[in-house]
PDB file of C-alpha atoms and ligand atoms in Angstrom:
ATOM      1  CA  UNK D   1       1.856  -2.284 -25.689  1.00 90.00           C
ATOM      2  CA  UNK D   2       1.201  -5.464 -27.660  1.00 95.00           C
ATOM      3  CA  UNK D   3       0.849  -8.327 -25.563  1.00 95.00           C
ATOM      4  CA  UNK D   4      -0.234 -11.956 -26.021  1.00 96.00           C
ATOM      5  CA  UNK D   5      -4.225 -12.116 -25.433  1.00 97.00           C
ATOM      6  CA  UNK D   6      -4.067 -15.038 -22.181  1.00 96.00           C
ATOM      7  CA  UNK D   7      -1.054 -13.032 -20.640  1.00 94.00           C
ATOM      8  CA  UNK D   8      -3.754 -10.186 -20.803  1.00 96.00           C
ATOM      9  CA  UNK D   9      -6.515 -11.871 -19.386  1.00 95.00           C
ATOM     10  CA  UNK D  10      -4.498 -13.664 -16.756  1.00 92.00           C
ATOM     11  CA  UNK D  11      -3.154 -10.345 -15.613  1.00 90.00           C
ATOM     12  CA  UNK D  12      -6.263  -9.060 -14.873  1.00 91.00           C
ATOM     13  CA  UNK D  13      -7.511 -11.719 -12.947  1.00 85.00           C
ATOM     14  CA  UNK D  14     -10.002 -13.490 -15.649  1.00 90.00           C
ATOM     15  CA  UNK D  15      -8.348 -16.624 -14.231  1.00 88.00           C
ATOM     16  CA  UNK D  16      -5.725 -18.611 -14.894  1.00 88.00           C
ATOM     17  CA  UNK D  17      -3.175 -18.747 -17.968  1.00 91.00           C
ATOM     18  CA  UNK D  18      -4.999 -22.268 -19.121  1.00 93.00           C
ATOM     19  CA  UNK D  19      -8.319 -20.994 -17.794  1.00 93.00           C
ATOM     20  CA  UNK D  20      -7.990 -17.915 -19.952  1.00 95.00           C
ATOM     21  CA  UNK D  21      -6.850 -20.458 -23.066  1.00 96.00           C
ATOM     22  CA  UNK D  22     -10.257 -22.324 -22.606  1.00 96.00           C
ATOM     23  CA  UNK D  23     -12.266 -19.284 -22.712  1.00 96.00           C
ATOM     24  CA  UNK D  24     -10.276 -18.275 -25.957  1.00 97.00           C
ATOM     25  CA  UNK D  25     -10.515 -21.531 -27.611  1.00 97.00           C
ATOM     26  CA  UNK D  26     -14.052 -21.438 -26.729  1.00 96.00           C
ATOM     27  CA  UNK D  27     -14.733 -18.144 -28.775  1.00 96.00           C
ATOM     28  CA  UNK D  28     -15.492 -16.303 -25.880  1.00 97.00           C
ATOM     29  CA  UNK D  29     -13.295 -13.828 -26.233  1.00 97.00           C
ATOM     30  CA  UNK D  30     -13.097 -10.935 -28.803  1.00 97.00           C
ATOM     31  CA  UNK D  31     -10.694  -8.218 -30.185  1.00 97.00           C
ATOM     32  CA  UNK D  32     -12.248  -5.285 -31.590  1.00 97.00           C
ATOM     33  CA  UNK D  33     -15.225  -7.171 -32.127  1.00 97.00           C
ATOM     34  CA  UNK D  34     -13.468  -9.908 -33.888  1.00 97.00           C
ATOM     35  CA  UNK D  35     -13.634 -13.610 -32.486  1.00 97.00           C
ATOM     36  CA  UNK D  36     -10.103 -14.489 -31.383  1.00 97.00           C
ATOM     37  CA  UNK D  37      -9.742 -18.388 -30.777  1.00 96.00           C
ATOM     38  CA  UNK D  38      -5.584 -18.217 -30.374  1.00 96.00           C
ATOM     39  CA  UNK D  39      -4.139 -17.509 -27.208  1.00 96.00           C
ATOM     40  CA  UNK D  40      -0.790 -16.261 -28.138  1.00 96.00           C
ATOM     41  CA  UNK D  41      -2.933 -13.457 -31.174  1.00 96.00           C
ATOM     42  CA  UNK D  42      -1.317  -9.866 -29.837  1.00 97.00           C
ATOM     43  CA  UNK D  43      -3.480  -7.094 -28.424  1.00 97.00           C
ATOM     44  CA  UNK D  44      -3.342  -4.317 -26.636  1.00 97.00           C
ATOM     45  CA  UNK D  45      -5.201  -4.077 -23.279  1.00 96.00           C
ATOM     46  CA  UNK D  46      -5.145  -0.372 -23.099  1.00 95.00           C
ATOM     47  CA  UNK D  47      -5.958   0.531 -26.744  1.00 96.00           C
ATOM     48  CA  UNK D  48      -7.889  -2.600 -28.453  1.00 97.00           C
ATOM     49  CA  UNK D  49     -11.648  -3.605 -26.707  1.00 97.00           C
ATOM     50  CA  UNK D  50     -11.447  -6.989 -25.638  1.00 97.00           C
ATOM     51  CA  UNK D  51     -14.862  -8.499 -24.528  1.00 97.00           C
ATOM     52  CA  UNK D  52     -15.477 -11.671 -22.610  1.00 97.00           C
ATOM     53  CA  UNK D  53     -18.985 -12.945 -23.205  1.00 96.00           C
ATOM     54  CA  UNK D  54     -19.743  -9.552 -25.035  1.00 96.00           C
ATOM     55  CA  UNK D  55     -18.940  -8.081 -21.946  1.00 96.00           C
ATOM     56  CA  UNK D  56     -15.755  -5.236 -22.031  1.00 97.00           C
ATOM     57  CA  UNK D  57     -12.727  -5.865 -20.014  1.00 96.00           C
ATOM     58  CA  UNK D  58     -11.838  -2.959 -17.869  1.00 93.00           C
ATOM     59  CA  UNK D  59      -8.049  -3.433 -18.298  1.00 95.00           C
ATOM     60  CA  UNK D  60      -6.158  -1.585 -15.642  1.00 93.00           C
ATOM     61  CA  UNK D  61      -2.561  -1.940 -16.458  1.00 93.00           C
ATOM     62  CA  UNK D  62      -1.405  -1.535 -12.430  1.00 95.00           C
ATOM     63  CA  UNK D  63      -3.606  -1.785  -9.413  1.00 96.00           C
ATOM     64  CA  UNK D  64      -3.249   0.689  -6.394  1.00 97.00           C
ATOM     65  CA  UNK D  65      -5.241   0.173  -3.310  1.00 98.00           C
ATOM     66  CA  UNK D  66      -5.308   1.476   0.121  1.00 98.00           C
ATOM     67  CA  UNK D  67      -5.744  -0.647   2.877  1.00 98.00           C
ATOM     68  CA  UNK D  68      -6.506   0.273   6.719  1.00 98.00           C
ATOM     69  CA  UNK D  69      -4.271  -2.636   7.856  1.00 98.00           C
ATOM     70  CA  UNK D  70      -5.647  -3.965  10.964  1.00 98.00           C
ATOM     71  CA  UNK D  71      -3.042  -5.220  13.669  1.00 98.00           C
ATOM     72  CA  UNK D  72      -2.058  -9.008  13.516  1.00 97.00           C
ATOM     73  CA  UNK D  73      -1.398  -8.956  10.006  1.00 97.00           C
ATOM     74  CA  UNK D  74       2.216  -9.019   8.043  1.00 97.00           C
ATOM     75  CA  UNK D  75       2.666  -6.017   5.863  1.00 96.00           C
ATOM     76  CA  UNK D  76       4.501  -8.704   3.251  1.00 93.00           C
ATOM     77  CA  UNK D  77       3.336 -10.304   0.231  1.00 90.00           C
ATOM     78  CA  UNK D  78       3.250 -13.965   1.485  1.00 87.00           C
ATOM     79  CA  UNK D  79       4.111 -15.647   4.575  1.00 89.00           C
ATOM     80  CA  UNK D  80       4.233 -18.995   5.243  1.00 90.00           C
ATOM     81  CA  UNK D  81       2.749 -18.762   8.881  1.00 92.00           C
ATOM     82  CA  UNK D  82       1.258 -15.409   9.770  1.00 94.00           C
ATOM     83  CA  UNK D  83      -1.526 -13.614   7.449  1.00 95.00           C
ATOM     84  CA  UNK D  84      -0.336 -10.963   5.289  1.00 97.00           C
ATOM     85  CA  UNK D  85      -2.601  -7.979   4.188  1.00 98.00           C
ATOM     86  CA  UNK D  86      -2.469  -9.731   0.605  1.00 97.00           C
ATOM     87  CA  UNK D  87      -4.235 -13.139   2.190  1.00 96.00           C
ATOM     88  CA  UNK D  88      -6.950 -10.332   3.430  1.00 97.00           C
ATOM     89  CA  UNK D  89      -7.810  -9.029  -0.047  1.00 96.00           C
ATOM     90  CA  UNK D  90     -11.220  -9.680  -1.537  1.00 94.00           C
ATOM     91  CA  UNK D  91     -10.893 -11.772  -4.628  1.00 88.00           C
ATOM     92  CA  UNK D  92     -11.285  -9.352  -7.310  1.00 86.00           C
ATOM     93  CA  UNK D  93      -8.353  -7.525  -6.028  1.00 90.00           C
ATOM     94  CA  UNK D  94      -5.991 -10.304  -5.997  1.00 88.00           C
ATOM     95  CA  UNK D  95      -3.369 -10.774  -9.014  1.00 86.00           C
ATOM     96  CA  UNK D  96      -0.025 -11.483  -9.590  1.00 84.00           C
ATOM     97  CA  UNK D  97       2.627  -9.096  -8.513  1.00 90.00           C
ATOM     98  CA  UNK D  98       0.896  -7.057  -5.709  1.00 95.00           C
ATOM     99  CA  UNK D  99       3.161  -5.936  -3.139  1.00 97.00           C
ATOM    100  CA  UNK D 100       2.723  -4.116   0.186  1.00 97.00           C
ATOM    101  CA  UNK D 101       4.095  -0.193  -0.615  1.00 97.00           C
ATOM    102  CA  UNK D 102       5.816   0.100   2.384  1.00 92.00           C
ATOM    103  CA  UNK D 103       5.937  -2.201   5.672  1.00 94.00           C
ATOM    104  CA  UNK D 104       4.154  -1.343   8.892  1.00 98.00           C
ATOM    105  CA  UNK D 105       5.059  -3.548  12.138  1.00 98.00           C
ATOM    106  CA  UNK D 106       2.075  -6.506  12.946  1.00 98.00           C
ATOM    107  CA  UNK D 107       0.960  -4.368  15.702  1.00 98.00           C
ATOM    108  CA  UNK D 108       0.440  -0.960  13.604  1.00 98.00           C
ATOM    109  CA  UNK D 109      -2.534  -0.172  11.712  1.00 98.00           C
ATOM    110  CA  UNK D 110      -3.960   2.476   9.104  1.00 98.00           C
ATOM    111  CA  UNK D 111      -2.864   3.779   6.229  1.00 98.00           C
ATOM    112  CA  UNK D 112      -1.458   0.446   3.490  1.00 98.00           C
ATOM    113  CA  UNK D 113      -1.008   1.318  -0.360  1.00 98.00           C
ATOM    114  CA  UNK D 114      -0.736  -2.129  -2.130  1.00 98.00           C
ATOM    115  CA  UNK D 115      -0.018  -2.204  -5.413  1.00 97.00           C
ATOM    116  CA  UNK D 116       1.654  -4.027  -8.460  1.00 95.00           C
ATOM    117  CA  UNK D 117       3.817  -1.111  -9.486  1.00 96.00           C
ATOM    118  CA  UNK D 118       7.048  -1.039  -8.523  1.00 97.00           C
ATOM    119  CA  UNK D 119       8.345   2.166  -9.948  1.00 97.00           C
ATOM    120  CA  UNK D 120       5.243   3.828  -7.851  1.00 97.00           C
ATOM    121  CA  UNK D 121       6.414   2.395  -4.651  1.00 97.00           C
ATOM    122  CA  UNK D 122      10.058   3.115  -5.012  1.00 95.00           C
ATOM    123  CA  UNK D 123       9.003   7.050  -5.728  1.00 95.00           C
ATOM    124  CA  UNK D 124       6.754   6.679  -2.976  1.00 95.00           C
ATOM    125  CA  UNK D 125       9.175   5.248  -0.589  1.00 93.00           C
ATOM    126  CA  UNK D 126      12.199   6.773  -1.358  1.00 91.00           C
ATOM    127  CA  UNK D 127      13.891   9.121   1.292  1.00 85.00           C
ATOM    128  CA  UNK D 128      14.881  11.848  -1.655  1.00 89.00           C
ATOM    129  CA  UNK D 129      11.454  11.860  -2.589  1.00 93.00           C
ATOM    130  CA  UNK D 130      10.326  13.858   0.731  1.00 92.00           C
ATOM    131  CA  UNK D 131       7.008  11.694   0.964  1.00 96.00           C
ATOM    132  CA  UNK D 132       5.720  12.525   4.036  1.00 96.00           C
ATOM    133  CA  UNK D 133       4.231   9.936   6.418  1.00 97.00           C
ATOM    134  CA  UNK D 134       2.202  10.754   9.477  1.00 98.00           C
ATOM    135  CA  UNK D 135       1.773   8.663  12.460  1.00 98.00           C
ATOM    136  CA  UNK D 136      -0.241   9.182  15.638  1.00 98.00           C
ATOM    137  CA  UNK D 137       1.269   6.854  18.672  1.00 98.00           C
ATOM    138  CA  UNK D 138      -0.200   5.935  22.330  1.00 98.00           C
ATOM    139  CA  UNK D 139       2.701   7.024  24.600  1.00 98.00           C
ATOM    140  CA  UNK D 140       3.419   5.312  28.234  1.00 97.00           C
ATOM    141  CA  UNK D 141       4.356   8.786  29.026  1.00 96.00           C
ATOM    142  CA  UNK D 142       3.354  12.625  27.962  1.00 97.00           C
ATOM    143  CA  UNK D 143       5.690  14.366  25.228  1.00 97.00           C
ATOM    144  CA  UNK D 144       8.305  16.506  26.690  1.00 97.00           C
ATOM    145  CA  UNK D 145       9.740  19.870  25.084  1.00 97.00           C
ATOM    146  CA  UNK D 146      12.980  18.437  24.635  1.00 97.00           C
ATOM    147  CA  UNK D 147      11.850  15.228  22.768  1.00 98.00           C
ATOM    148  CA  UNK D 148      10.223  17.720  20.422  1.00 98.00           C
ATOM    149  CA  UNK D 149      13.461  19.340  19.997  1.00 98.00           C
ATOM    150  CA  UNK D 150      15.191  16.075  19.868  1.00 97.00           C
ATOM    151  CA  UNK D 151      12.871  14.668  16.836  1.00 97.00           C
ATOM    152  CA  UNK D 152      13.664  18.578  15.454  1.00 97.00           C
ATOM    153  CA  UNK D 153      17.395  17.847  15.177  1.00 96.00           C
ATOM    154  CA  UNK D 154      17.008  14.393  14.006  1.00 95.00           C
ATOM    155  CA  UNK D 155      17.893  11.378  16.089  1.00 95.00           C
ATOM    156  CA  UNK D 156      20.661   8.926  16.220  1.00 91.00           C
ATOM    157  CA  UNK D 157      19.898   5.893  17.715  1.00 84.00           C
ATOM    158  CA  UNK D 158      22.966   3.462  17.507  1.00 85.00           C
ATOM    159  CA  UNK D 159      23.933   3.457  14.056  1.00 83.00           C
ATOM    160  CA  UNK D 160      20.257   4.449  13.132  1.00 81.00           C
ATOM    161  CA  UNK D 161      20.604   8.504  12.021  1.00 90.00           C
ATOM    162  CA  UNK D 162      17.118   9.457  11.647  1.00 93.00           C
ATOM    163  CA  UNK D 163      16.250  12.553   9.310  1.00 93.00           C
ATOM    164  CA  UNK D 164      14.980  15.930  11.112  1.00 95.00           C
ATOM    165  CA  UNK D 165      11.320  14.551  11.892  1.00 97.00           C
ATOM    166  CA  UNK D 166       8.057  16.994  13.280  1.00 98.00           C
ATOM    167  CA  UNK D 167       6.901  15.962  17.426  1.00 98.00           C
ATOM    168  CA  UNK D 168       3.487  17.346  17.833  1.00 98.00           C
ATOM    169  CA  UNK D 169       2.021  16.625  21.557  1.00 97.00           C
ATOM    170  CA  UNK D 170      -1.724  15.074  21.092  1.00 96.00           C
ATOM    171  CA  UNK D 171      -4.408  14.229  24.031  1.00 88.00           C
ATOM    172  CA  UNK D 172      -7.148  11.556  23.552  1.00 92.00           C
ATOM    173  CA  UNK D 173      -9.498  11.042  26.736  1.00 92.00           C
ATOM    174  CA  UNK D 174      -6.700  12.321  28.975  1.00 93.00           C
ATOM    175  CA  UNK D 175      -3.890   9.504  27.559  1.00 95.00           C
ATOM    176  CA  UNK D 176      -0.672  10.843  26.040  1.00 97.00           C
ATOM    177  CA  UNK D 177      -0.517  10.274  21.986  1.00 98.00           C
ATOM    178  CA  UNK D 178       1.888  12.073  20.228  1.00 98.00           C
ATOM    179  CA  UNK D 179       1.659  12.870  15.893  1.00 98.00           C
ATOM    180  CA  UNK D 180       4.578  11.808  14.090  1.00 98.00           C
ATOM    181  CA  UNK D 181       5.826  13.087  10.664  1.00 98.00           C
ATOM    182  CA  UNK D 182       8.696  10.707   9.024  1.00 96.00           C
ATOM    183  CA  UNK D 183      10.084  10.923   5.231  1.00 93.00           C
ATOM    184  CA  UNK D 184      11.684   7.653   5.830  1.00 91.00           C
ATOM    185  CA  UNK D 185      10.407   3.746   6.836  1.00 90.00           C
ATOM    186  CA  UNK D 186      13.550   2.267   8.415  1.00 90.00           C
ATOM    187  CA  UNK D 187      12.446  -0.956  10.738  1.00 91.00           C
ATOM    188  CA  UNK D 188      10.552   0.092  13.683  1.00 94.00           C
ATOM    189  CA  UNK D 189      11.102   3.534  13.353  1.00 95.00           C
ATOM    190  CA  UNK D 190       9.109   5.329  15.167  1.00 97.00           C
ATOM    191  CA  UNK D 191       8.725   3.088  18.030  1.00 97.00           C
ATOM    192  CA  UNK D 192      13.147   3.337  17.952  1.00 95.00           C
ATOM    193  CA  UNK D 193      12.628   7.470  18.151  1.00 96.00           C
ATOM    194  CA  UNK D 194      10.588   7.120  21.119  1.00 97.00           C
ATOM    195  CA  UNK D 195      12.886   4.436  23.025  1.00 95.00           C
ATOM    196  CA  UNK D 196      15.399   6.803  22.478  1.00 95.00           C
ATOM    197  CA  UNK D 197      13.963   9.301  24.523  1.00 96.00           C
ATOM    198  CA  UNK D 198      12.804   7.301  27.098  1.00 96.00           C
ATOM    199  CA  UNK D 199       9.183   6.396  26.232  1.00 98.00           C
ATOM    200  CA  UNK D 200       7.261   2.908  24.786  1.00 98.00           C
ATOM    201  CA  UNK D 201       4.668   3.649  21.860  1.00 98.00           C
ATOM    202  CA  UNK D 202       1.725   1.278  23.098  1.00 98.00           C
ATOM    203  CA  UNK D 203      -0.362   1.911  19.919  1.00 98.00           C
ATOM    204  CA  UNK D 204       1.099   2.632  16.148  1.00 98.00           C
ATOM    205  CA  UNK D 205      -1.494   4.438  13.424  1.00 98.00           C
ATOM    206  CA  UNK D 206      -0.788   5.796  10.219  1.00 98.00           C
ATOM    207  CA  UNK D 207      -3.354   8.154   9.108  1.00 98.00           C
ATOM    208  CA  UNK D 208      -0.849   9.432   6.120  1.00 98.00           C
ATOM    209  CA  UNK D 209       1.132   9.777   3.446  1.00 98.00           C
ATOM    210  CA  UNK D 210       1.974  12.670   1.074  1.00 97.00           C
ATOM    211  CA  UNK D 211      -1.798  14.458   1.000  1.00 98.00           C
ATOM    212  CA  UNK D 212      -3.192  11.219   1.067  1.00 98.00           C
ATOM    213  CA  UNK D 213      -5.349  10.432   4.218  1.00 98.00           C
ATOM    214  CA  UNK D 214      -6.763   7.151   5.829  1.00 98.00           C
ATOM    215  CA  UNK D 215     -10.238   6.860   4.501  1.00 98.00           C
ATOM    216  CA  UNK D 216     -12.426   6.878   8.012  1.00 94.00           C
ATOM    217  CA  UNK D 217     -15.028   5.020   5.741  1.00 97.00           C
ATOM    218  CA  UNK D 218     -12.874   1.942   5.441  1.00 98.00           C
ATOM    219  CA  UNK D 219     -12.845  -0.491   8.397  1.00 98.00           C
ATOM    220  CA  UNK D 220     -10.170  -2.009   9.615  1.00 98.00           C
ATOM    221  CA  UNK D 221      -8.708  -4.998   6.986  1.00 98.00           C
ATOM    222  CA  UNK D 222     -10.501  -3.235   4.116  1.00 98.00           C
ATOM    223  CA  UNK D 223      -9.183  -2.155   0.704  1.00 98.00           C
ATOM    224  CA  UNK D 224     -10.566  -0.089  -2.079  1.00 97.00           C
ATOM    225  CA  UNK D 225      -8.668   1.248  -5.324  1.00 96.00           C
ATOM    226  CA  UNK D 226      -7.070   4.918  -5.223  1.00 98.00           C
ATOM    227  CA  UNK D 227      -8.726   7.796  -7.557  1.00 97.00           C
ATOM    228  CA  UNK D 228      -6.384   9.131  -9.826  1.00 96.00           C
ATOM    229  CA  UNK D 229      -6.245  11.859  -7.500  1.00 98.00           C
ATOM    230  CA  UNK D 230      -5.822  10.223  -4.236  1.00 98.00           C
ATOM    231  CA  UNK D 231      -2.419   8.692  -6.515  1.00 98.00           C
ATOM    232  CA  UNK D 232      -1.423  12.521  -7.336  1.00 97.00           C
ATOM    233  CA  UNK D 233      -1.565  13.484  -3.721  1.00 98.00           C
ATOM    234  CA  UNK D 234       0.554  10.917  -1.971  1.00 98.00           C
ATOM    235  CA  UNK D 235       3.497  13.270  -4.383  1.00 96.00           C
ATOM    236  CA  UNK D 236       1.684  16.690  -3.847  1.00 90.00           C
TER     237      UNK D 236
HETATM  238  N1  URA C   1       7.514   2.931  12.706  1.00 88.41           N
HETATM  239  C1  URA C   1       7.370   1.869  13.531  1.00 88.41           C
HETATM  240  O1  URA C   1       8.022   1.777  14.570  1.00 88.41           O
HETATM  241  N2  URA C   1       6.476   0.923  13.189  1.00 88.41           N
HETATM  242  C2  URA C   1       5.728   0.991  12.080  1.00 88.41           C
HETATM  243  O2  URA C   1       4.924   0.090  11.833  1.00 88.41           O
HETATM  244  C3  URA C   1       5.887   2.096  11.228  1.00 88.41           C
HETATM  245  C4  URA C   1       6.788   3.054  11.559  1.00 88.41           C
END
């Protein structure tokens, strides 16, 4: 796709639109080995090499990272008062457009795919899609049989109707935890499922979605970009 040369740049975080123009008018830049001094000359950043200082721009049309959100932070793109997982993004991640794929509550942590690709995030996200996710919660009290069963049928909490979902019974140094596995991401859900059979989730994780795990590696408030694989499996 033939773009102008600073919307290029600028996209991929270079620097600004008139940042990018200086570096053009400057001769810093060229096409296919060819000086370009015009900002608005047409390229292509996935088929023409475009060099900055000699050196080749990596153009990635879309960035898709995971995250292990850390609590305290707002799964949303910018907030006026609260940090968002985009304010904790090292700079070479940050550009235009990036979106949280998803939201988790400010008290949940794990498993955050932020990207700039919104037809990615819809398929992701989308109910019809069958995207697992898979949540391990701190319980005040042990998992019963019949909330298994309950989660089984699929439960209706006002006018919330929750999809069929799997209750697996976990133990972690002798506290009750419970797995979770959702297709959906209505507000709160999981902690909702719980209240409505009688018990308080005390700690929220995702670990993941699809075939796509939580990288243990990653601390908490980290972010590194997906393989082309890790992409495939969140849809596997
Ligand atoms: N369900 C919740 O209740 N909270 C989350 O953050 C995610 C799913």
């Amino acid at each position: 796709m033939k773009e102008r040369l600073d919307k290029i740049l600028a996209s991929q975080n270079i620097g600004s639109r008139k940042d990018v123009g200086l570096l053009i008018r400057k001769g810093a830049i060229t096409v296919n080995g060819i000086v370009v001094k015009k900002s608005d000359t047409k390229a292509d950043g996935e088929k023409d090499e475009i060099c900055i200082h000699g050196v080749p721009l990596q153009f990635k049309r879309h960035l898709y990272l995971m995250m292990n959100k850390p609590a305290g932070v707002l799964s949303a793109a910018r907030d006026s008062r609260m940090p968002t997982v985009l304010d904790l993004l090292p700079k070479a991640y940050q550009r235009r457009g990036l979106f949280p794929a998803g939201r988790l509550d400010r008290d949940t942590e794990g498993l955050l795919i932020i990207t700039d690709d919104g037809d990615f995030a819809h398929k992701m996200l989308s109910p019809k899609n069958n995207i697992y996710k898979v949540y391990q919660a701190k319980l005040n009290i042990p998992v019963a049989d019949k909330d298994i069963a309950a989660f089984k049928t699929g439960i209706t909490i006002g006018d919330l109707h929750c999809l069929p979902a799997r209750l697996e019974r976990l133990e972690k140094d002798g506290e009750p935890w419970a797995q979770v596995t959702i297709c959906e991401g209505k507000f709160h859900q999981v902690k909702r499922m719980f209240l409505a059979c009688g018990k308080q989730v005390e700690y929220l994780e995702r670990i993941k979605i699809g075939n796509l795990a939580l990288d243990t590696d990653l601390h908490r408030g980290e972010v590194r970009e997906l393989t082309e694989q890790e992409k495939a499996a969140i849809f596997s």
